[in-house]
Amino acid sequence: MSFKFIKQLNVMDCGPACIKMIAQYYGRNYSLETLRRLSGYSKQGTTMFELSKLSEKIGLRPRGVQLSPESLLYIDYPVILHWKNNHFVILLKISKFGYVKVADPAIGIVTYNKEEFLQGWLTSNNKRGNALLVEVSPKFYEQEGDGGKYTLTFGFFLTYLNQVKPQIIAIFAAFIFTLMIQMVTPFIMKSTIDIGIEGRNFGFIELVTIAQIVLMISSTVVGFIRSRISLRMANILNLSILSDFWIKLSRLPISYFDRYHTGDTMKRLGDHGVIQSFMTNTAINILTSIINFVLYSIILVSFNIQLFIIFLVGNFFYFLWIRAFMGVRRKLNHQGFELGAKNQSNTIELIQGMQEIKLNNAEHIKRWRWEGLQTTLFQFGFKMMNYNQVQSAGGLLISQIKDITLSLIVAKLVIDGQISFGTMVSVQYIIGQLSGPISSFIGLVQSSQDAKISLERLNDIHEVEEEEAKNRIFVNHLPENPNQMKLSSVSYTYPGAESAVIEGVNLDIPIGKMTAIVGESGGGKTTLLKILMKSYDDFKGTINIGDSDFKKISPSYWRSISGFVIHDGYIFNDTIGNNIALGDETPNKDWIIECCNLANIYEFIGSLPNGLETIIGSEGVGISQGQKQRILIARALYKKPKFLFFDEATNALDVNNETIILNNLKKHIVNKTVIVIAHRLSTIKDADQILLMKGGQVMERGNHNELIELKGEYWSLVRKQIVY
Ligand SMILES: Nc1ncnc2c1ncn2[C@@H]1O[C@H](COP(=O)(O)OP(=O)(O)OP(=O)(O)O)[C@@H](O)[C@H]1O
């Protein structure tokens, strides 16, 4: 059994990545996406308990324990450790000298000294740390794993190169031209010295000099052209690869954006750049480096094989030296990254929270904390510099020893008459040229690893089933004149949650009428609304509109006939008009104004110098919460929807504004199906049907008068708000 390190692909992926490493160690290969799904991965990541359940699901036998540092010496590795209270790592080995080898999914395999290790592992108020011991049960081998195979491969990206064939041919031709010039240079040098200088033939030297100038100018011109073609090629590739990514992203279900952090998706955008650059720059560099290396090596061997061997041995030691620092550098880079991020968020917090800081007289404490962090950063900078200096001084020493040895041998060969003085100068030139390819090879290891991780990360998105997957059939119409939406035994459990949030809901929602949902916070109102908005299509049970299965109605069609106002609705950095007519290529100004009137926002817009053309959003004119809500209502109405969904759409409005809007809407929404969530009972008391939700279930159902008569939960809510 050998251990293979796996890097986590998302910010909160450490748990599934640890289980993947352990499963792989015992001989089963699972993809990270499978493990995430099984663990119920969400933006919050996974807890120790969820990891334990995930291990059980794949046939491992987990045991969550609290251990003292001493007892770590007597358990079997690998074992999962809870790290710094917010991360998981795998303990691989503790050496006799107290060094601890750990596989950290965020960094790599790192070795800590005892103090560093205990600082990361022990909980702050305890002399123990949390660990998850995992053993293999026979069930583990009964399951095959899913192979962790990827649908997206480098081959897929290589197909993009078809559209830039002319550019690739031009770059290659430029490379051959430059290569030819480079190859003749050592021979030109040799003959300048041996024939021109030694033979005192100045005419020859003049001729060679002119030839060299011509070659240099041509090489520079070709270099210029090559850079331009490369940039054009990179732009074409980037545009087509990224457009395809946006298309894929926009086809994902809304629940995907609930599960993944924005940063994770942004990272995937960058990943395309990494792969594109690997395919173009790195691949071309490597190809040119290999050809350069082979040709210069042949020339050097033809001059003197002994010199070539010394050159190789010197570079081998140089490579070993650089490699020896890789582990430490990885650890330091990660620490630097963590400290930098902490410093940045601390600074942002200080600026953004200045009002609260001043109101609570917390200026000193906050500034001292910031100063403490700066001291840590300063000490870290010194540590980093020490390592850098040792690494570069050692590397320089090895290179110098190699170069001096070579110079000595070359000088001896010249003195012994085995090679000419011209050959000596040419050899120095060739050795200089050979160093370039060697550095490229060292860089290649890193960039190929980066490209592989980027590819794995992109596979995650590629493997998520699209909302309107090709193997499913959707309809783009509703049955004629349906009476109701019928929910039968509808349940929903959030990924990773212990229990269902909505449990066996049976319900009729009349079409063309207003249904209101009220109830305690956390009762499942928004979740039910999101199911009806087709944000979560993986609910259990059935929903029918007339005789049509809701799951078979195309999400994009459903959204084209529905208007939504959700409580975290987004205002784009654009004009008010474009924010309202979102998605309409040819906005209808009269209708926008009509919608603004219905949402009682037109008076405010009219008071702005640029009216509907006023820019709002992050870089525009500031608007209040109530104004934002009214713009969102106008946006929902602009679509002329058959179905309207409001989640706390008017809670930021004053009673006067709310009453005006509700009265306007009453006239406008005749024959529309409206589903409203509201805490404020005045908003919904005229609804045709009111549902009271509690603990994921509909507890009471009827109109206002019926529910008052019932004297149940609704009645008591009404009493508390004194609306009657
Ligand atoms: N994205 C999510 N992932 C996991 N759990 C969630 C998610 N969204 C909501 N929940 C949980 O589901 C439960 C119901 O939440 P929901 O938002 O549906 O309630 P609600 O009745 O609308 O509450 P409120 O009136 O406070 O908005 C809550 O316990 C909440 O913690």
Coordinates of C-alpha atoms and ligand atoms in Angstrom, one line a residue, residues 258 494 501 520-527 536 567 679, ligand 1:
D258 CA -25.8 27.3 -3.2
Y494 CA -30.5 20.0 2.0
V501 CA -36.5 20.7 6.0
E520 CA -42.1 30.9 12.4
S521 CA -38.5 31.6 11.2
G522 CA -36.8 28.4 9.9
G523 CA -40.1 26.7 9.3
G524 CA -39.3 25.9 5.6
K525 CA -41.2 28.7 3.8
T526 CA -38.4 29.9 1.6
T527 CA -37.4 26.3 0.8
Y536 CA -34.3 22.6 -6.2
H567 CA -35.1 38.7 -0.2
H679 CA -44.0 37.9 8.3
Ligands
LIG1 N1 -28.8 26.4 1.6 C1 -29.1 25.8 2.7 N2 -28.4 24.7 3.1 C2 -28.7 24.0 4.2 N3 -29.7 24.3 5.0 C3 -30.5 25.4 4.7 C4 -30.3 26.2 3.5 N4 -31.2 27.1 3.5 C5 -32.0 26.9 4.6 N5 -31.6 25.9 5.3 C6 -32.2 25.4 6.5 O1 -33.5 25.0 6.2 C7 -34.4 25.4 7.3 C8 -35.6 26.2 6.7 O2 -35.1 27.3 6.1 P1 -36.0 28.3 5.3 O3 -35.2 29.4 4.8 O4 -36.8 27.5 4.3 O5 -37.0 28.8 6.5 P2 -38.0 30.1 6.5 O6 -39.3 29.6 7.1 O7 -38.1 30.7 5.1 O8 -37.2 31.0 7.5 P3 -37.2 32.7 7.5 O9 -38.6 33.1 7.8 O10 -36.3 32.9 8.7 O11 -36.7 33.1 6.2 C9 -33.6 26.2 8.3 O12 -33.3 25.4 9.4 C10 -32.3 26.5 7.6 O13 -31.2 26.4 8.5

